[in-house]
Coordinates of C-alpha atoms in Angstrom, one line a residue:
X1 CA 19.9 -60.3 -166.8
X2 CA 21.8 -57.0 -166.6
X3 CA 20.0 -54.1 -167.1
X4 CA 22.1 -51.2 -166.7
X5 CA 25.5 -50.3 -165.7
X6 CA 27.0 -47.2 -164.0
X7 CA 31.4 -46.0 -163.4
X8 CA 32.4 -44.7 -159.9
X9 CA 35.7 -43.0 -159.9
X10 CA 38.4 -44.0 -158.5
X11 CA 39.0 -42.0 -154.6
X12 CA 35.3 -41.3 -154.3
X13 CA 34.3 -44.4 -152.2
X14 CA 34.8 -44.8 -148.8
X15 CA 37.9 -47.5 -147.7
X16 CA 35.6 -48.8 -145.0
X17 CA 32.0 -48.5 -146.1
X18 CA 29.5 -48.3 -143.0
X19 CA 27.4 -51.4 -142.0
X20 CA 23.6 -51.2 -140.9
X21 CA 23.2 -52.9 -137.7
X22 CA 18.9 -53.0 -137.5
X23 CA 17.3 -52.5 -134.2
X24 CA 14.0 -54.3 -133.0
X25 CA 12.4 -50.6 -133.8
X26 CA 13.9 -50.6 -137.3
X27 CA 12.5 -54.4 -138.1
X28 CA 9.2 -53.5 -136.7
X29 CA 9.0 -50.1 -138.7
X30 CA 10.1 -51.8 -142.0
X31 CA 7.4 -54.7 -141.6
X32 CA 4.6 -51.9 -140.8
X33 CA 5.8 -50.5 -144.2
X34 CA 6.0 -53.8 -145.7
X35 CA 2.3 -54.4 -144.7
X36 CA 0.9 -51.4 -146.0
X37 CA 2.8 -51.7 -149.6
X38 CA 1.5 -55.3 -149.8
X39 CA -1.9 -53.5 -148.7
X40 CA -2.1 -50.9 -151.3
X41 CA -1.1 -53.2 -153.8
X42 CA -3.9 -55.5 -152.8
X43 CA -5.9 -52.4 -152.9
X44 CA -5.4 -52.0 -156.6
X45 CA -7.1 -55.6 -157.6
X46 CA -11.0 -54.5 -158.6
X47 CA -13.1 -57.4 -156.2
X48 CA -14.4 -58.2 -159.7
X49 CA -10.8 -59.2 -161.1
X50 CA -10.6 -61.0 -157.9
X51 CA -13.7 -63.2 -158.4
X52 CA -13.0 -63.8 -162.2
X53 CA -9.2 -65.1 -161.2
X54 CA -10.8 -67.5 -158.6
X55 CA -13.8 -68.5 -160.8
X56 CA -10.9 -69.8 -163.3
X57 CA -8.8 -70.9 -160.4
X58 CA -11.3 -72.9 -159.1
X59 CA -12.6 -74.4 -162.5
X60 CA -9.4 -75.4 -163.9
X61 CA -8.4 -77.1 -160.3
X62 CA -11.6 -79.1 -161.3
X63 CA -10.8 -80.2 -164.3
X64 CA -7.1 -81.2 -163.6
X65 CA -8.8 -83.1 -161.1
X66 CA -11.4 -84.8 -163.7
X67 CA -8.3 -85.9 -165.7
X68 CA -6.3 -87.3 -162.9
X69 CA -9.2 -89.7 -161.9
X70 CA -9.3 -90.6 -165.7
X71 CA -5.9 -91.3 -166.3
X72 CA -5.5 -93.4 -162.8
X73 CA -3.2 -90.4 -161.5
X74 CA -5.0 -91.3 -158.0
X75 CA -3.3 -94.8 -157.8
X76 CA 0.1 -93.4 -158.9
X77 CA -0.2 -91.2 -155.8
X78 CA -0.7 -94.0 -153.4
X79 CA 1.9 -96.0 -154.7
X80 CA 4.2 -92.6 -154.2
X81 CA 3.3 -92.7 -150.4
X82 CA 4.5 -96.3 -149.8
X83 CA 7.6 -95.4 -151.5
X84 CA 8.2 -92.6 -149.2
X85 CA 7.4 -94.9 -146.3
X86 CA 10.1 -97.1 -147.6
X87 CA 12.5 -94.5 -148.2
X88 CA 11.8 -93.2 -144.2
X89 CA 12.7 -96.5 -142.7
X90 CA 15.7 -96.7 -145.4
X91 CA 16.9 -92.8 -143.4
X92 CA 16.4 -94.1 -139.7
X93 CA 18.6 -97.4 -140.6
X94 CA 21.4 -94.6 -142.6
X95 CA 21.1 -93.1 -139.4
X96 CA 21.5 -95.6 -137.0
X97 CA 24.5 -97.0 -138.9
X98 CA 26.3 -93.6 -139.0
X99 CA 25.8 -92.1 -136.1
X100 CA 23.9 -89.1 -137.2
X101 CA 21.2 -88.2 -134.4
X102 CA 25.1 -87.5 -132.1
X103 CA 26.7 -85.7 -135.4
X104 CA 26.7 -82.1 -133.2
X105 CA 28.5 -83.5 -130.5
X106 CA 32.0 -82.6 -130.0
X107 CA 35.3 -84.7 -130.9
X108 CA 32.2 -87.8 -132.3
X109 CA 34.3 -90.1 -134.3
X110 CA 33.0 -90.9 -137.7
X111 CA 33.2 -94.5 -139.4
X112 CA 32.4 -96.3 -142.4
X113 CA 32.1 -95.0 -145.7
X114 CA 36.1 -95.2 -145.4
X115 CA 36.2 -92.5 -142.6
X116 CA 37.5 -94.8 -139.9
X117 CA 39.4 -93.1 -137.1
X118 CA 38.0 -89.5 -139.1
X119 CA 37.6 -87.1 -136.1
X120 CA 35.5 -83.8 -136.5
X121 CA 34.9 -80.4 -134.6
X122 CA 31.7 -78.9 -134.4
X123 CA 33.4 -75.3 -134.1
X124 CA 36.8 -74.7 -135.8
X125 CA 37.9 -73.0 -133.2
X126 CA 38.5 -76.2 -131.0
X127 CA 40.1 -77.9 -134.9
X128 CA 43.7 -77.8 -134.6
X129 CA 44.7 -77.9 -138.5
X130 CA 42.0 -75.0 -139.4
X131 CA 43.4 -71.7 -139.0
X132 CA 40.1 -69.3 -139.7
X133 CA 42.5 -66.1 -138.8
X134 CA 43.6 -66.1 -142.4
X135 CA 40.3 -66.4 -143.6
X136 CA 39.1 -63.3 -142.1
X137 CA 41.9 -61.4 -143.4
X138 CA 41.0 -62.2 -146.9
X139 CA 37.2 -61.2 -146.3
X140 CA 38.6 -57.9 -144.7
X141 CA 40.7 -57.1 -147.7
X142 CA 38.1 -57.5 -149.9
X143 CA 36.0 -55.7 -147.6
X144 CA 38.1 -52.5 -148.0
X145 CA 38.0 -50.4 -150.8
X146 CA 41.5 -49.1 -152.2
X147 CA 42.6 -45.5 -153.4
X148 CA 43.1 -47.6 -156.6
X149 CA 39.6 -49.5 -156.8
X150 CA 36.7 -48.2 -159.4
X151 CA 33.6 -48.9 -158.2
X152 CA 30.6 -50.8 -160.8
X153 CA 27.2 -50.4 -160.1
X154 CA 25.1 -53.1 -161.9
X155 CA 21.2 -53.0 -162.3
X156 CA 20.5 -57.2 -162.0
X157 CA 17.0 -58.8 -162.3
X158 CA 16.5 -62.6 -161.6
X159 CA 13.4 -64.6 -161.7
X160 CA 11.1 -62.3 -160.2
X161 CA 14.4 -60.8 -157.8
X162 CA 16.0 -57.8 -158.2
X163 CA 18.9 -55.9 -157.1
X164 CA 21.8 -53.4 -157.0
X165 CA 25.5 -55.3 -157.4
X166 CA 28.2 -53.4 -156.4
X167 CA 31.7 -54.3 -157.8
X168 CA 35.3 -53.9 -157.0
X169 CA 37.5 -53.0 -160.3
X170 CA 40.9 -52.6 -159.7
X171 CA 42.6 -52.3 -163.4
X172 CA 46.6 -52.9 -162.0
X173 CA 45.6 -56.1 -160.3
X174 CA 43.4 -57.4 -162.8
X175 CA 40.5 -57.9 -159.9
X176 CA 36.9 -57.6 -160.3
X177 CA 34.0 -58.9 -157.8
X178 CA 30.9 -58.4 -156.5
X179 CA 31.8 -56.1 -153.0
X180 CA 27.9 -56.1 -151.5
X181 CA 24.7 -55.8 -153.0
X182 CA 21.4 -53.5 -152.6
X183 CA 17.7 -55.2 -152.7
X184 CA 15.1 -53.5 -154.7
X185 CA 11.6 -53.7 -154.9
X186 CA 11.0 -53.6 -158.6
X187 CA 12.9 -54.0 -162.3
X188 CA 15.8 -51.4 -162.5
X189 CA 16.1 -49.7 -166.2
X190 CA 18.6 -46.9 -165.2
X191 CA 21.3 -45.5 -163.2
X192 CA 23.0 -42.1 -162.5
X193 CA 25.6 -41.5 -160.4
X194 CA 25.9 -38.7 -158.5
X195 CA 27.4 -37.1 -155.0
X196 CA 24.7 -35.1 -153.1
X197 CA 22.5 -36.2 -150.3
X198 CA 19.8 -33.1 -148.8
X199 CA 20.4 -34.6 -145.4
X200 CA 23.9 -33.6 -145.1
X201 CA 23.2 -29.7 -146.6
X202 CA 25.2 -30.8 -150.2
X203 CA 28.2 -32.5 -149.3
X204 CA 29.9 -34.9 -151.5
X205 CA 29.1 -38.6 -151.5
X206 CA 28.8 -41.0 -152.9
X207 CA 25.2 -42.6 -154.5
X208 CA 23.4 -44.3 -157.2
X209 CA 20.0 -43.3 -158.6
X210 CA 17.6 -45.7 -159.5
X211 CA 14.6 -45.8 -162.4
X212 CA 12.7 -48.4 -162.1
X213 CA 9.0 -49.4 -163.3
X214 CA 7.8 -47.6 -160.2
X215 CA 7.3 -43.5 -160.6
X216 CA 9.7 -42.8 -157.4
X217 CA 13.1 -42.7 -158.4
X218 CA 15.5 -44.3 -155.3
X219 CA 18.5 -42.8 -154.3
X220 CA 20.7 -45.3 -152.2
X221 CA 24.1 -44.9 -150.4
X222 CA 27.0 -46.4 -151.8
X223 CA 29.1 -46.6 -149.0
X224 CA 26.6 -48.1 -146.5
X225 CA 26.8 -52.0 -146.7
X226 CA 23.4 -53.8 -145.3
X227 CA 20.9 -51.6 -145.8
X228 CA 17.5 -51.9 -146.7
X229 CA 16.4 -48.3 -147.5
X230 CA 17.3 -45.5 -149.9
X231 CA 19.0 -42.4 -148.1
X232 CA 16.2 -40.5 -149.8
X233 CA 13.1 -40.4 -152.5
X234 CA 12.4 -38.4 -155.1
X235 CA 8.6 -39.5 -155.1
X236 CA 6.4 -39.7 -158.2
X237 CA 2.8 -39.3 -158.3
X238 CA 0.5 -42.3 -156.9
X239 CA -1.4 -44.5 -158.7
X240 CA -5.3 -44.3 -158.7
X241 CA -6.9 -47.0 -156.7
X242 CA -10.4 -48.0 -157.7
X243 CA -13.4 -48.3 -155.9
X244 CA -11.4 -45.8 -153.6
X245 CA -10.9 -41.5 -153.3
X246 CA -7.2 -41.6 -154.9
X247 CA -4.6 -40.0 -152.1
X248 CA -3.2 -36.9 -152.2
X249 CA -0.1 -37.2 -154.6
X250 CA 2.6 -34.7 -155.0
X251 CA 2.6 -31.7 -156.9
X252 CA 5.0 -33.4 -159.8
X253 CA 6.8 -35.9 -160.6
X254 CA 6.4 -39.2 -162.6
X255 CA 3.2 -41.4 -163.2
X256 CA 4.8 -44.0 -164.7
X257 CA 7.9 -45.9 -165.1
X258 CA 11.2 -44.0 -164.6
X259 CA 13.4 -44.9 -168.1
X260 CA 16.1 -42.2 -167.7
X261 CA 17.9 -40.4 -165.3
X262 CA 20.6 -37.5 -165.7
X263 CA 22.4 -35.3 -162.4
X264 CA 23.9 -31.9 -163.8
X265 CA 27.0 -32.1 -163.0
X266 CA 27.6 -28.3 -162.6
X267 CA 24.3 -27.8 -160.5
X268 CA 24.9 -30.7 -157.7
X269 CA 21.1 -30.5 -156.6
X270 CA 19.7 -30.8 -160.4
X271 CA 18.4 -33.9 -161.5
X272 CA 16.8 -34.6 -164.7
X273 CA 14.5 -38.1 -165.6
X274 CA 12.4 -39.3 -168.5
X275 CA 9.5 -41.2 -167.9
X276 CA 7.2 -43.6 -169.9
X277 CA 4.3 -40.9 -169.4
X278 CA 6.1 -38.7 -171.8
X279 CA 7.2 -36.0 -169.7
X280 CA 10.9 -34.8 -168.2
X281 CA 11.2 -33.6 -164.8
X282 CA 13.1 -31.3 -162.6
X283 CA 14.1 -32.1 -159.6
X284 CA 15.9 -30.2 -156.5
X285 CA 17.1 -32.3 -154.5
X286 CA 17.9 -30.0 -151.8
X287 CA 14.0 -30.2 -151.6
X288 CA 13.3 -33.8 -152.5
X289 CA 10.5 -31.8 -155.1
X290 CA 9.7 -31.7 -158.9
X291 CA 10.1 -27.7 -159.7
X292 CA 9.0 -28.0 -163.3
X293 CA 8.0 -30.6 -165.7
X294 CA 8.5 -30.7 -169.3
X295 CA 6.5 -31.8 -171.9
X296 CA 7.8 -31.8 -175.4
X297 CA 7.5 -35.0 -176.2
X298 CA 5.2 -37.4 -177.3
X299 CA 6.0 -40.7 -176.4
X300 CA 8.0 -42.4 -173.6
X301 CA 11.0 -40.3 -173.0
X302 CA 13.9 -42.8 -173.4
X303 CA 17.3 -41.3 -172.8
X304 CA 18.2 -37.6 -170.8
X305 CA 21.6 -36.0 -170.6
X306 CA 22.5 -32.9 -168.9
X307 CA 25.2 -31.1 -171.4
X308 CA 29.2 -32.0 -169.8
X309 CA 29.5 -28.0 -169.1
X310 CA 26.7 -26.0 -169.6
X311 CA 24.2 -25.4 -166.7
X312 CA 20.7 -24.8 -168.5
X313 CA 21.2 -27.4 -171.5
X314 CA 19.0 -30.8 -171.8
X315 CA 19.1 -33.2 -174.4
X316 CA 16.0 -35.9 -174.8
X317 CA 15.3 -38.2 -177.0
X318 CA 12.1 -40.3 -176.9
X319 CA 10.1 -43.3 -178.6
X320 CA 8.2 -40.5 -181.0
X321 CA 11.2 -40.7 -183.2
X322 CA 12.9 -37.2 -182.3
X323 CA 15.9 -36.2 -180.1
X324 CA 15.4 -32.5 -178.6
X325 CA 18.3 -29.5 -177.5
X326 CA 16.5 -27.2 -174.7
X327 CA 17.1 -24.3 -172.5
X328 CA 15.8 -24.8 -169.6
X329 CA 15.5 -21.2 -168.5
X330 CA 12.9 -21.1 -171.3
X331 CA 11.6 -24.6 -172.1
X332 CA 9.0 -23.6 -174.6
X333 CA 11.7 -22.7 -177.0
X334 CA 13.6 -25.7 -178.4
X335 CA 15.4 -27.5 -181.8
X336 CA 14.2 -31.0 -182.5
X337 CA 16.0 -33.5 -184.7
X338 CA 14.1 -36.4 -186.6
X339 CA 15.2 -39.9 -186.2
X340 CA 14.6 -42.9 -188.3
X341 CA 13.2 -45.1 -185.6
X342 CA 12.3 -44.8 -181.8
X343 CA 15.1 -43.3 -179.8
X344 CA 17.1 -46.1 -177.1
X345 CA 19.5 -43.2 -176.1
X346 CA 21.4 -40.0 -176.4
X347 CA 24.7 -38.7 -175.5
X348 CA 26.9 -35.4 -175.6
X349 CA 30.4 -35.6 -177.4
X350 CA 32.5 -34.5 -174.2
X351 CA 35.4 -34.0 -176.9
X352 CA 33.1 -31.5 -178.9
X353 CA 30.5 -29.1 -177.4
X354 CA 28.4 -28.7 -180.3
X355 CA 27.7 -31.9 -181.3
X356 CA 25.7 -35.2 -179.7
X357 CA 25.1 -39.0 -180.6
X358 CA 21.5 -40.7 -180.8
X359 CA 20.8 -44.1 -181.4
X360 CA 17.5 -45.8 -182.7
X361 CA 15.9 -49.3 -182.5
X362 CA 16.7 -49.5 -186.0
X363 CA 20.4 -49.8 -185.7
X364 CA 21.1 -46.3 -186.5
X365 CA 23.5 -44.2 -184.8
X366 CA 23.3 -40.4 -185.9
X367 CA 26.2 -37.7 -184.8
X368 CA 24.1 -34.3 -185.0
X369 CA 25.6 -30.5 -184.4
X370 CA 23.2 -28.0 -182.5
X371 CA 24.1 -25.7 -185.5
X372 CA 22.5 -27.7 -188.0
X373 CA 19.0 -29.4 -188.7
X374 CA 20.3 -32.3 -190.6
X375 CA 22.8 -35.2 -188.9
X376 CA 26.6 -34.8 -189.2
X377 CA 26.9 -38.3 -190.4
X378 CA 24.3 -41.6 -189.8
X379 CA 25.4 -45.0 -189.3
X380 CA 24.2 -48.1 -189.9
X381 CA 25.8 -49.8 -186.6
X382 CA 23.5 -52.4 -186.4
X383 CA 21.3 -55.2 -187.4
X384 CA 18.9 -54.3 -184.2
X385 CA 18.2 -51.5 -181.8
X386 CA 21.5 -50.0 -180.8
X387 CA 20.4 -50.5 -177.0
X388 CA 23.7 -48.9 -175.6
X389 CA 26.8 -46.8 -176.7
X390 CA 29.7 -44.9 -174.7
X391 CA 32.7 -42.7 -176.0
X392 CA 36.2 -43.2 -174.3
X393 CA 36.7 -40.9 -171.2
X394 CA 40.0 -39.5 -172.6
X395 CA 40.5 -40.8 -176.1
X396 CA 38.7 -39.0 -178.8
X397 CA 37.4 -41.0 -181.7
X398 CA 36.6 -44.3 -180.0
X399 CA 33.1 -45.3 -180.0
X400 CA 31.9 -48.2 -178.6
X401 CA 28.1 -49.7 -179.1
X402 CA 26.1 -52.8 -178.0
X403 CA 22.6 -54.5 -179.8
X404 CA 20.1 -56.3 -179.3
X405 CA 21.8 -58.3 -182.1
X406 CA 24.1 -59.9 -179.7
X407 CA 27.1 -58.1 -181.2
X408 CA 29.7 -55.7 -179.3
X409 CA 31.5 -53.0 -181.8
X410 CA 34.3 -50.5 -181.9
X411 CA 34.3 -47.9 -184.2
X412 CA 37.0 -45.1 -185.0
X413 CA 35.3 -41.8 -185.7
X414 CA 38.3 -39.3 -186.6
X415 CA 37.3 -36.9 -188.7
X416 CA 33.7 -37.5 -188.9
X417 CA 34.4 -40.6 -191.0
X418 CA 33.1 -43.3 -188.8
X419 CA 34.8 -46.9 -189.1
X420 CA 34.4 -50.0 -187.4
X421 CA 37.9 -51.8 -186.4
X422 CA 36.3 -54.4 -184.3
X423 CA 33.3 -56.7 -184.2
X424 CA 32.6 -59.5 -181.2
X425 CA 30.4 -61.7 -179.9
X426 CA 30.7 -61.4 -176.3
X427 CA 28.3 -64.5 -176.3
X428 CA 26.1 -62.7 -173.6
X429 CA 22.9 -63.1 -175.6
X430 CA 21.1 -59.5 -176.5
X431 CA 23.4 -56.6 -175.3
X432 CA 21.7 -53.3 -172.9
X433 CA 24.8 -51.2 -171.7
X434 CA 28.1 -50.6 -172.4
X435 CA 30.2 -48.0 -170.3
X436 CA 33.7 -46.7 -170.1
X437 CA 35.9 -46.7 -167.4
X438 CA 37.0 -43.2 -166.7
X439 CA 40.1 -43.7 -165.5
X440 CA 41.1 -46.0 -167.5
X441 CA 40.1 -45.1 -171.2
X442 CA 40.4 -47.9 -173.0
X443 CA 38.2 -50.1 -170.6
X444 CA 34.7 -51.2 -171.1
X445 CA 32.0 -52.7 -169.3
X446 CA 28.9 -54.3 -170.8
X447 CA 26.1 -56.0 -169.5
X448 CA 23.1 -58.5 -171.3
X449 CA 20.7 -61.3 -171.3
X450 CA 23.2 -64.0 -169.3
X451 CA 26.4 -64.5 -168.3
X452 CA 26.7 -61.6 -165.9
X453 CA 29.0 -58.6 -166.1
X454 CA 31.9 -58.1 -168.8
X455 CA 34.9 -55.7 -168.7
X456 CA 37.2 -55.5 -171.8
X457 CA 40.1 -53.7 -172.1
X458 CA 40.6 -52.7 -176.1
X459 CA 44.4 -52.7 -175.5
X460 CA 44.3 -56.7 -175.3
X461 CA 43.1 -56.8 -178.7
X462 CA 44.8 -56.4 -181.8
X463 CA 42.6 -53.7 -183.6
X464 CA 42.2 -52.0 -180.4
X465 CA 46.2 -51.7 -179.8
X466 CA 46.2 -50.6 -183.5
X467 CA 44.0 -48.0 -183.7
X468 CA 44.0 -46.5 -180.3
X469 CA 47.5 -47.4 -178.5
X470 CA 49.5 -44.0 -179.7
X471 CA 46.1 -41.7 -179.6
X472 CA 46.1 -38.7 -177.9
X473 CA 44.9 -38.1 -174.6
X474 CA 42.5 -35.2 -173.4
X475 CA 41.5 -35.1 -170.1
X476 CA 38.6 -33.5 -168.9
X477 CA 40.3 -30.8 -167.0
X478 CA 42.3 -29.7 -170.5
X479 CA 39.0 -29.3 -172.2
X480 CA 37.8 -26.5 -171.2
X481 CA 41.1 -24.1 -171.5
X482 CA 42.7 -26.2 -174.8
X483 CA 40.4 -28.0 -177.2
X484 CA 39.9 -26.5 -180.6
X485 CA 36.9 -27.3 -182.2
X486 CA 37.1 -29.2 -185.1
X487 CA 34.8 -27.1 -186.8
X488 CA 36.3 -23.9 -185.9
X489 CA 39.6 -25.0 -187.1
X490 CA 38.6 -24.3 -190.8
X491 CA 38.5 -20.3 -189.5
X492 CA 41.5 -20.6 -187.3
X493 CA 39.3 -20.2 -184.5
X494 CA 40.4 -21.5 -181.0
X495 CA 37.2 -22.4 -178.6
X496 CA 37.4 -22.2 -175.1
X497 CA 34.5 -24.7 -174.4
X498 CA 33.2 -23.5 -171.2
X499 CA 32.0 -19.7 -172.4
X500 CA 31.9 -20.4 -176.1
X501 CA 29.5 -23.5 -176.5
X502 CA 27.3 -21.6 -174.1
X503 CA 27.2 -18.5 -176.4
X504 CA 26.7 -20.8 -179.1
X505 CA 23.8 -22.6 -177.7
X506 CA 22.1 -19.2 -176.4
X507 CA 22.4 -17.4 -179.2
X508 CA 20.8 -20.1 -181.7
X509 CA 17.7 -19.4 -183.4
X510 CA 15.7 -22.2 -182.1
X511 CA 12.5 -22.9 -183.8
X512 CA 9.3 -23.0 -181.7
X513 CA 7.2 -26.2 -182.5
X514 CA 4.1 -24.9 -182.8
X515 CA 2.4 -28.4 -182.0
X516 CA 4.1 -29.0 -179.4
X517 CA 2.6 -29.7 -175.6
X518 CA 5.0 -26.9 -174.0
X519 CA 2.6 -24.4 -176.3
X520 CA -0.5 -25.9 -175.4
X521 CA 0.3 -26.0 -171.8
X522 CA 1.1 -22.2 -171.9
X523 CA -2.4 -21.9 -173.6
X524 CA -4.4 -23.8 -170.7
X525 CA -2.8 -22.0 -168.2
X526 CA -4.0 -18.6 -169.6
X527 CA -7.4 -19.7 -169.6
X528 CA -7.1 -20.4 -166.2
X529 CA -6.0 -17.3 -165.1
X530 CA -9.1 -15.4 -167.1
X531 CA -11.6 -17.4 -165.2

């Protein structure tokens, strides 16, 4: 199953990505660490859990055993061990017959089975007719990473295994496959790219951040190939061990499960996550530490996304059934929207500063306007929770969104009149993500249940080529200086997005909910200060 999906840029990663070569010092340090995980999770089983699981172990071992005498499982055995006698003796004469106990000898000629007069080479190096030069070339081009190549990062979980996939994406040759792959320790549910590392003061890389159902939040290195730690942690709070004192835990951060993840763009050391313990935090990464946590929510915090241009605004949306606008200079003021089911995730209109999408796990889709307390338009997308949706990077209107339901759609959103052109099975079983290429507009990924990792260009489909082939293009650089809002063009207003939607936001009337945890906080903390 693929959980979540993340775009790199094309020109960001590195042609020859490092590789990790461990010392004995780095194997023993990471099997001390090992140790003392496996340790504290041991630590977290109550002895009287223990007991109870062996009692049951135990007794139904007993039991099993009662009904195997009954049902003569016990002869069956034996009868099984003089087959495997037989089947021994039956090896040794395969053996004998074919030569096998000299198979690693050089130049051994095999026969029988119609391999008469077959030689072999037990290195290819010494086998005339197998040239291996040209098979390192191929892994070495594949190895590389072009000017031209996108990068995918996949979230994958497996049985009890999970991991990072990295994939190649090169849209002129028509390539995709898996480059190198990251271990985790624990299910993935998000990703944010993002290109700032403390260790190297702010300059630009190239990493991933992972949520996962731990409270730390993982940032790994991109272009390092091999390794088997994150280049740094932005650790959550520990869990209480019983019996025990609980250890000293940070300051801030997460408690629980990290379900969202956002990096502000214009502040490279910002990051923003949602948690399932209802809060949003802060982080500065140049410090590895939570500065300030937010708590206007009252349920699992679902989705976060830092606004495309503006510094200080946050949008949230959580299971409570509301989607939230915030300032974070003053985080106790904010404008809430209702939803008509639990939020699965938010998303700013990069074409239109004013206005954002939520979906629900009712198959809703609403397009709301900071401006105004009621959605633009709602849409009834889907039969089941609209688990993912994405906006093209440089064509406005196209929509894209993904279900549980199993069902991929397109939709064509000119004008605030929302239609759907295309409708597809993908035959992936129940859909999570779906994300667009941004360099190439029209290109999709999606990830679900099986059948690994999709990428769909809407140009090699009729409604696509229809409806989207002779669209306009704005690029992100031309927003800023030459996008009229649609809004302002009814008072032949021109918006320069940057300073505008800023004003905009700042001078809104926000209402203060005065239920709300952010109020309560502020209450507890002034008791505190009187005593």
């Amino acid at each position: 199953m693929l959980t979540c999906g993340i775009w790199v840029k094309k020109g960001i990663a590195k042609e020859e990505p490092d590789k990790i070569a461990l010392t004995e010092e780095d194997l023993k340090q990471i099997l001390e660490d090992t140790k003392d995980k496996i340790k504290d999770a041991d630590e977290e089983i109550s002895d009287t859990e223990l007991e109870e699981a062996q009692r049951k172990y135990m007794g139904g071992l007993e039991n099993e055993e009662d009904d195997m005498e009954k049902q003569g499982v016990v002869a069956e055995k034996e009868v099984d061990v003089q087959k495997e006698d037989n089947e021994s003796e039956t090896d040794e004469a395969i053996r004998a017959e074919y030569g096998l106990d000299n198979y690693d000898e050089e130049g051994a000629l095999m026969t029988g089975a119609g391999m008469a007069g077959l030689m072999y080479f037990a290195s290819t190096q010494n086998d005339p007719y197998v040239d291996m030069k040209d098979v390192d070339e191929e892994d070495r081009e594949d190895f590389i990473i072009k000017k031209e190549d996108n990068l995918f990062v996949v979230g994958k979980m497996e049985e009890d295994f999970s991991c990072l996939e990295v994939y190649v994406f090169n849209d002129d040759e028509d390539s995709l496959y898996v480059h190198h792959d990251v271990l985790l320790e624990s299910f993935p549910l998000c990703l944010e790219w993002l290109s700032y590392d403390p260790a190297l003061q702010g300059k630009s890389g190239n990493y991933v951040a992972v949520g996962t159902m731990e409270p730390d939040i993982q940032v790994w290195d991109l272009d390092v190939v091999d390794t088997v730690e994150p280049a740094f942690i932005l650790a959550g709070k520990k869990k209480k061990k019983r019996k025990k004192k609980q250890d000293e835990s940070p300051a801030g951060g997460h408690s629980d499960a990290v379900l969202g993840i956002s990096w502000n763009p214009n502040v490279k050391n910002v990051l923003a996550s949602g948690s399932a313990d209802t809060t949003v935090v802060l982080w500065d990464m140049s410090k590895c530490a939570c500065v300030h946590t937010l708590q206007h929510h009252s349920d699992k915090v679902q989705s976060v996304r830092w606004h495309p241009y503006e510094v200080q605004s946050l949008l949230t949306g959580a299971f409570d059934k509301t989607a939230v606008v915030l300032d974070c200079r003053s985080p106790e003021v904010f404008k809430s929207w209702s939803l008509t089911g639990e939020c699965e995730q938010v998303m700013w209109d990069h074409f239109s500063p004013y206005n954002f999408f939520v979906s629900s796990d009712d198959g809703v889709v609403c397009y709301c306007d900071v401006r105004t307390d009621t959605p633009v338009y709602t849409l009834h997308a889907h039969n089941e929770a609209v688990t993912g949706m994405s906006l093209s990077a440089e064509i406005p209107g196209c929509l894209t969104t993904v279900s549980s339901d199993k069902m991929f759609k397109v939709w064509d959103c000119r004008d605030d009149k929302p239609q759907c052109v295309l409708t597809r099975d993908v035959k992936m079983g129940g859909m999570n993500f779906v994300t667009s290429c941004p360099d190439v507009p029209l290109t999709f990924a999606m990830g679900g249940q099986k059948d690994g990792l999709r990428v769909l260009n809407l140009l090699e489909t009729t409604a696509g080529k229809q409806h989207f082939q002779n669209r306009e293009r704005i690029k992100n650089e031309n927003r800023r200086s030459e996008e009229t809002h649609p809004k302002a063009s009814e008072s032949n207003v021109t918006m320069d997005t940057a300073e505008n939607a800023t004003e905009a936001l700042a001078t809104l009337s926000l209402k203060i909910d005065n239920k709300s945890n952010c109020e309560i906080i502020k209450k507890k903390k002034k008791k505190k200060k009187k005593k």
